[in-house]
PDB file of C-alpha atoms in Angstrom:
ATOM      1  CA  PRO J   1      11.524 -45.727 -37.288  1.00 51.00           C
ATOM      2  CA  GLY J   2       8.603 -43.385 -35.403  1.00 50.00           C
ATOM      3  CA  LEU J   3       9.430 -39.274 -34.449  1.00 51.00           C
ATOM      4  CA  VAL J   4       9.367 -38.967 -30.446  1.00 51.00           C
ATOM      5  CA  GLY J   5       6.912 -36.963 -28.486  1.00 51.00           C
ATOM      6  CA  LYS J   6       5.921 -35.646 -24.896  1.00 55.00           C
ATOM      7  CA  GLY J   7       3.642 -39.342 -24.902  1.00 52.00           C
ATOM      8  CA  GLY J   8       6.201 -41.861 -26.576  1.00 51.00           C
ATOM      9  CA  PRO J   9       6.738 -42.744 -30.554  1.00 52.00           C
ATOM     10  CA  MET J  10       4.470 -41.039 -33.109  1.00 50.00           C
ATOM     11  CA  LEU J  11       2.831 -43.346 -35.289  1.00 50.00           C
ATOM     12  CA  GLY J  12       1.171 -42.595 -38.908  1.00 50.00           C
ATOM     13  CA  PHE J  13       3.044 -40.912 -41.318  1.00 49.00           C
ATOM     14  CA  ALA J  14       6.298 -40.827 -40.408  1.00 50.00           C
ATOM     15  CA  GLY J  15       7.650 -44.007 -42.424  1.00 51.00           C
ATOM     16  CA  LYS J  16       7.503 -44.180 -46.257  1.00 53.00           C
ATOM     17  CA  GLY J  17       4.476 -45.838 -47.435  1.00 53.00           C
ATOM     18  CA  LEU J  18       1.914 -45.770 -45.500  1.00 56.00           C
ATOM     19  CA  PHE J  19      -0.177 -43.418 -47.465  1.00 53.00           C
ATOM     20  CA  ARG J  20      -1.226 -43.681 -50.748  1.00 58.00           C
ATOM     21  CA  LYS J  21       0.029 -40.862 -53.053  1.00 62.00           C
ATOM     22  CA  GLY J  22      -1.521 -37.874 -53.844  1.00 64.00           C
ATOM     23  CA  VAL J  23      -4.181 -38.564 -51.055  1.00 63.00           C
ATOM     24  CA  THR J  24      -3.630 -36.240 -47.060  1.00 61.00           C
ATOM     25  CA  PRO J  25      -3.996 -37.880 -43.825  1.00 64.00           C
ATOM     26  CA  PRO J  26      -7.261 -37.665 -41.754  1.00 63.00           C
ATOM     27  CA  ALA J  27      -4.962 -35.335 -39.538  1.00 63.00           C
ATOM     28  CA  MET J  28      -3.100 -32.823 -42.195  1.00 64.00           C
ATOM     29  CA  ARG J  29      -6.224 -31.856 -44.019  1.00 61.00           C
ATOM     30  CA  PRO J  30      -7.697 -28.529 -43.108  1.00 64.00           C
ATOM     31  CA  MET J  31     -10.784 -28.670 -40.970  1.00 63.00           C
ATOM     32  CA  THR J  32     -13.669 -26.722 -43.186  1.00 65.00           C
ATOM     33  CA  ALA J  33     -16.490 -25.289 -40.601  1.00 63.00           C
ATOM     34  CA  VAL J  34     -19.851 -26.016 -41.249  1.00 63.00           C
ATOM     35  CA  PHE J  35     -22.071 -23.476 -40.375  1.00 63.00           C
ATOM     36  CA  ASN J  36     -24.973 -24.420 -38.632  1.00 61.00           C
ATOM     37  CA  PRO J  37     -27.270 -21.592 -36.737  1.00 60.00           C
ATOM     38  CA  ALA J  38     -28.894 -23.998 -34.599  1.00 60.00           C
ATOM     39  CA  ALA J  39     -25.854 -24.799 -33.012  1.00 57.00           C
ATOM     40  CA  GLN J  40     -25.040 -21.457 -33.139  1.00 55.00           C
ATOM     41  CA  LYS J  41     -27.749 -19.743 -30.937  1.00 53.00           C
ATOM     42  CA  SER J  42     -26.966 -22.408 -28.228  1.00 51.00           C
ATOM     43  CA  PHE J  43     -22.964 -21.033 -28.118  1.00 51.00           C
ATOM     44  CA  ALA J  44     -23.866 -17.354 -28.232  1.00 53.00           C
ATOM     45  CA  LEU J  45     -23.047 -15.830 -24.645  1.00 53.00           C
ATOM     46  CA  SER J  46     -23.491 -11.992 -23.547  1.00 54.00           C
ATOM     47  CA  PRO J  47     -20.328 -10.558 -22.581  1.00 55.00           C
ATOM     48  CA  ALA J  48     -21.255 -10.681 -18.370  1.00 54.00           C
ATOM     49  CA  VAL J  49     -21.314 -14.115 -18.717  1.00 52.00           C
ATOM     50  CA  ALA J  50     -18.414 -15.233 -21.072  1.00 54.00           C
ATOM     51  CA  PHE J  51     -16.138 -12.992 -18.935  1.00 56.00           C
ATOM     52  CA  GLY J  52     -17.525 -14.588 -15.307  1.00 56.00           C
ATOM     53  CA  GLY J  53     -20.534 -11.745 -14.689  1.00 55.00           C
ATOM     54  CA  SER J  54     -24.262 -12.787 -14.153  1.00 54.00           C
ATOM     55  CA  LYS J  55     -26.768 -12.796 -17.287  1.00 53.00           C
ATOM     56  CA  GLY J  56     -28.196  -9.254 -15.810  1.00 54.00           C
ATOM     57  CA  GLY J  57     -25.829  -6.781 -17.902  1.00 52.00           C
ATOM     58  CA  ALA J  58     -22.144  -5.391 -17.948  1.00 54.00           C
ATOM     59  CA  LYS J  59     -23.236  -4.572 -14.073  1.00 58.00           C
ATOM     60  CA  GLY J  60     -21.412  -5.227 -11.671  1.00 56.00           C
ATOM     61  CA  LEU J  61     -17.838  -6.945 -13.813  1.00 54.00           C
ATOM     62  CA  GLY J  62     -15.553  -4.914 -11.146  1.00 56.00           C
ATOM     63  CA  LYS J  63     -14.638  -5.207  -7.406  1.00 59.00           C
ATOM     64  CA  GLY J  64     -15.064  -1.800  -5.411  1.00 58.00           C
ATOM     65  CA  LYS J  65     -15.777   0.443  -2.937  1.00 59.00           C
ATOM     66  CA  ALA J  66     -19.360   0.466  -2.264  1.00 53.00           C
ATOM     67  CA  LYS J  67     -20.481  -1.257  -5.189  1.00 54.00           C
ATOM     68  CA  GLY J  68     -23.662  -3.215  -4.838  1.00 49.00           C
ATOM     69  CA  LYS J  69     -24.120  -2.784  -1.593  1.00 62.00           C
ATOM     70  CA  ASP J  70     -26.871  -0.698   0.048  1.00 67.00           C
ATOM     71  CA  ARG J  71     -26.336   3.133   1.159  1.00 71.00           C
ATOM     72  CA  PRO J  72     -28.926   3.716   4.184  1.00 77.00           C
ATOM     73  CA  LEU J  73     -27.225   7.735   4.815  1.00 77.00           C
ATOM     74  CA  ARG J  74     -28.200   9.015   1.492  1.00 80.00           C
ATOM     75  CA  LYS J  75     -32.475   7.401   2.719  1.00 85.00           C
ATOM     76  CA  ILE J  76     -32.456   9.140   6.391  1.00 86.00           C
ATOM     77  CA  ALA J  77     -33.617  12.877   6.107  1.00 87.00           C
ATOM     78  CA  ALA J  78     -30.774  15.409   6.532  1.00 87.00           C
ATOM     79  CA  PRO J  79     -32.997  16.649  10.029  1.00 88.00           C
ATOM     80  CA  LEU J  80     -32.552  13.926  11.171  1.00 90.00           C
ATOM     81  CA  LYS J  81     -27.959  13.523  11.111  1.00 91.00           C
ATOM     82  CA  VAL J  82     -25.759  15.662  12.709  1.00 93.00           C
ATOM     83  CA  TRP J  83     -21.626  16.223  10.647  1.00 92.00           C
ATOM     84  CA  ILE J  84     -18.916  14.812  12.354  1.00 93.00           C
ATOM     85  CA  GLY J  85     -15.438  16.585  12.041  1.00 93.00           C
ATOM     86  CA  ASN J  86     -11.464  15.688  13.483  1.00 93.00           C
ATOM     87  CA  VAL J  87     -12.549  12.105  14.040  1.00 93.00           C
ATOM     88  CA  ALA J  88     -10.083  10.238  15.317  1.00 93.00           C
ATOM     89  CA  PRO J  89      -8.525   7.789  12.215  1.00 91.00           C
ATOM     90  CA  SER J  90      -8.931   4.929  15.276  1.00 93.00           C
ATOM     91  CA  VAL J  91     -12.231   5.679  15.310  1.00 93.00           C
ATOM     92  CA  THR J  92     -14.454   2.925  14.593  1.00 93.00           C
ATOM     93  CA  TRP J  93     -18.515   3.032  14.493  1.00 91.00           C
ATOM     94  CA  LYS J  94     -19.375   1.456  16.840  1.00 94.00           C
ATOM     95  CA  GLU J  95     -17.411   3.884  19.111  1.00 93.00           C
ATOM     96  CA  LEU J  96     -18.711   6.954  17.406  1.00 93.00           C
ATOM     97  CA  GLU J  97     -22.415   5.884  18.417  1.00 92.00           C
ATOM     98  CA  GLU J  98     -21.924   5.487  21.667  1.00 93.00           C
ATOM     99  CA  HIS J  99     -19.935   8.212  22.081  1.00 93.00           C
ATOM    100  CA  PHE J 100     -23.442   9.754  20.360  1.00 92.00           C
ATOM    101  CA  GLN J 101     -25.906   7.195  22.285  1.00 92.00           C
ATOM    102  CA  GLN J 102     -25.739   9.609  24.841  1.00 90.00           C
ATOM    103  CA  ILE J 103     -28.513  11.948  23.460  1.00 90.00           C
ATOM    104  CA  GLY J 104     -30.238   9.341  21.798  1.00 90.00           C
ATOM    105  CA  GLU J 105     -31.776   6.065  20.144  1.00 91.00           C
ATOM    106  CA  THR J 106     -29.173   6.652  17.027  1.00 91.00           C
ATOM    107  CA  GLN J 107     -30.517   4.538  13.474  1.00 91.00           C
ATOM    108  CA  TRP J 108     -26.797   4.739  11.919  1.00 91.00           C
ATOM    109  CA  ALA J 109     -22.899   5.426  12.710  1.00 91.00           C
ATOM    110  CA  GLU J 110     -20.906   6.094  10.324  1.00 91.00           C
ATOM    111  CA  VAL J 111     -17.051   6.819  10.326  1.00 92.00           C
ATOM    112  CA  MET J 112     -16.017   8.066   6.456  1.00 89.00           C
ATOM    113  CA  PRO J 113     -13.255   8.768   5.265  1.00 87.00           C
ATOM    114  CA  ARG J 114     -10.377  12.256   5.759  1.00 90.00           C
ATOM    115  CA  GLY J 115     -11.197  12.467   9.258  1.00 91.00           C
ATOM    116  CA  THR J 116     -14.835  13.622   8.989  1.00 92.00           C
ATOM    117  CA  ALA J 117     -18.138  10.440  10.324  1.00 93.00           C
ATOM    118  CA  CYS J 118     -21.812  10.739  10.134  1.00 91.00           C
ATOM    119  CA  VAL J 119     -25.060   9.889  11.978  1.00 93.00           C
ATOM    120  CA  ALA J 120     -28.304   9.632  12.204  1.00 93.00           C
ATOM    121  CA  TYR J 121     -31.089   9.716  15.392  1.00 92.00           C
ATOM    122  CA  LYS J 122     -34.846   8.832  15.320  1.00 91.00           C
ATOM    123  CA  THR J 123     -36.458  12.242  16.156  1.00 91.00           C
ATOM    124  CA  GLU J 124     -34.633  15.518  14.905  1.00 91.00           C
ATOM    125  CA  GLU J 125     -35.026  16.589  18.291  1.00 93.00           C
ATOM    126  CA  GLU J 126     -32.274  14.277  19.120  1.00 92.00           C
ATOM    127  CA  ALA J 127     -30.045  15.100  16.258  1.00 91.00           C
ATOM    128  CA  ALA J 128     -30.685  19.068  17.608  1.00 91.00           C
ATOM    129  CA  ALA J 129     -29.566  18.030  21.637  1.00 92.00           C
ATOM    130  CA  ALA J 130     -26.705  16.407  19.258  1.00 92.00           C
ATOM    131  CA  LEU J 131     -25.254  19.536  18.846  1.00 91.00           C
ATOM    132  CA  GLY J 132     -24.295  19.533  22.136  1.00 92.00           C
ATOM    133  CA  LEU J 133     -22.057  16.471  21.928  1.00 91.00           C
ATOM    134  CA  SER J 134     -18.975  19.250  19.679  1.00 90.00           C
ATOM    135  CA  GLY J 135     -15.900  19.601  22.044  1.00 91.00           C
ATOM    136  CA  THR J 136     -16.380  16.407  23.357  1.00 92.00           C
ATOM    137  CA  GLU J 137     -12.871  14.189  23.502  1.00 93.00           C
ATOM    138  CA  LEU J 138     -13.315  10.713  21.071  1.00 91.00           C
ATOM    139  CA  GLY J 139     -10.756   8.904  20.002  1.00 89.00           C
ATOM    140  CA  GLY J 140      -8.275  11.723  22.341  1.00 91.00           C
ATOM    141  CA  GLN J 141      -9.378  13.741  19.804  1.00 92.00           C
ATOM    142  CA  ALA J 142     -11.927  16.930  20.691  1.00 93.00           C
ATOM    143  CA  ILE J 143     -13.931  16.143  17.593  1.00 93.00           C
ATOM    144  CA  GLU J 144     -16.766  18.884  16.060  1.00 92.00           C
ATOM    145  CA  VAL J 145     -20.164  18.524  15.152  1.00 92.00           C
ATOM    146  CA  ASP J 146     -22.450  19.846  13.263  1.00 90.00           C
ATOM    147  CA  VAL J 147     -25.391  19.755  11.391  1.00 89.00           C
ATOM    148  CA  TRP J 148     -25.882  18.107   8.239  1.00 85.00           C
ATOM    149  CA  GLU J 149     -26.469  20.203   5.021  1.00 81.00           C
ATOM    150  CA  ALA J 150     -27.578  18.259   1.861  1.00 70.00           C
ATOM    151  CA  VAL J 151     -25.923  18.973  -0.750  1.00 66.00           C
ATOM    152  CA  LYS J 152     -27.888  19.329  -4.277  1.00 63.00           C
ATOM    153  CA  PRO J 153     -26.489  16.765  -7.143  1.00 61.00           C
ATOM    154  CA  LYS J 154     -26.089  20.298  -8.864  1.00 62.00           C
ATOM    155  CA  GLU J 155     -24.059  21.624  -6.665  1.00 57.00           C
ATOM    156  CA  ALA J 156     -21.825  18.361  -6.442  1.00 55.00           C
ATOM    157  CA  ALA J 157     -21.169  18.584  -9.734  1.00 58.00           C
ATOM    158  CA  ALA J 158     -19.785  22.206  -9.180  1.00 60.00           C
ATOM    159  CA  ALA J 159     -17.321  21.687  -7.252  1.00 54.00           C
TER     160      ALA J 159
END
């Protein structure tokens, strides 16, 4: 009688006398590895590729805020930007942009964490004129508008 497994009776070495004494059935022999350098190279993967990333290294493996995204605000000169404080959490970048286009043409508007925002203008004159919007209402709150101060890398590390 054969042993019963998942797929039905297992045939082979279940009964007596199927194999000669001293001969191990092929399924029970230990597998021996044969080293073949050519075969080893063809399957060698970088860690990034092996774990689902791109072939370009270990960058970009995780998901996170602003990873891989362009940050245009960093590329705009500080005199063209104004800082906005006391921004309501419900305000969108589009509402912010529309509010600040009263002064001039904006090139970028971004709502940032903790009730702050930034708007960048095409000219320094427009950015200076935007300081007059301080105290106006946006999203049900009076906003505070000030000049954008560029933080030097050494100061940012100390803060």
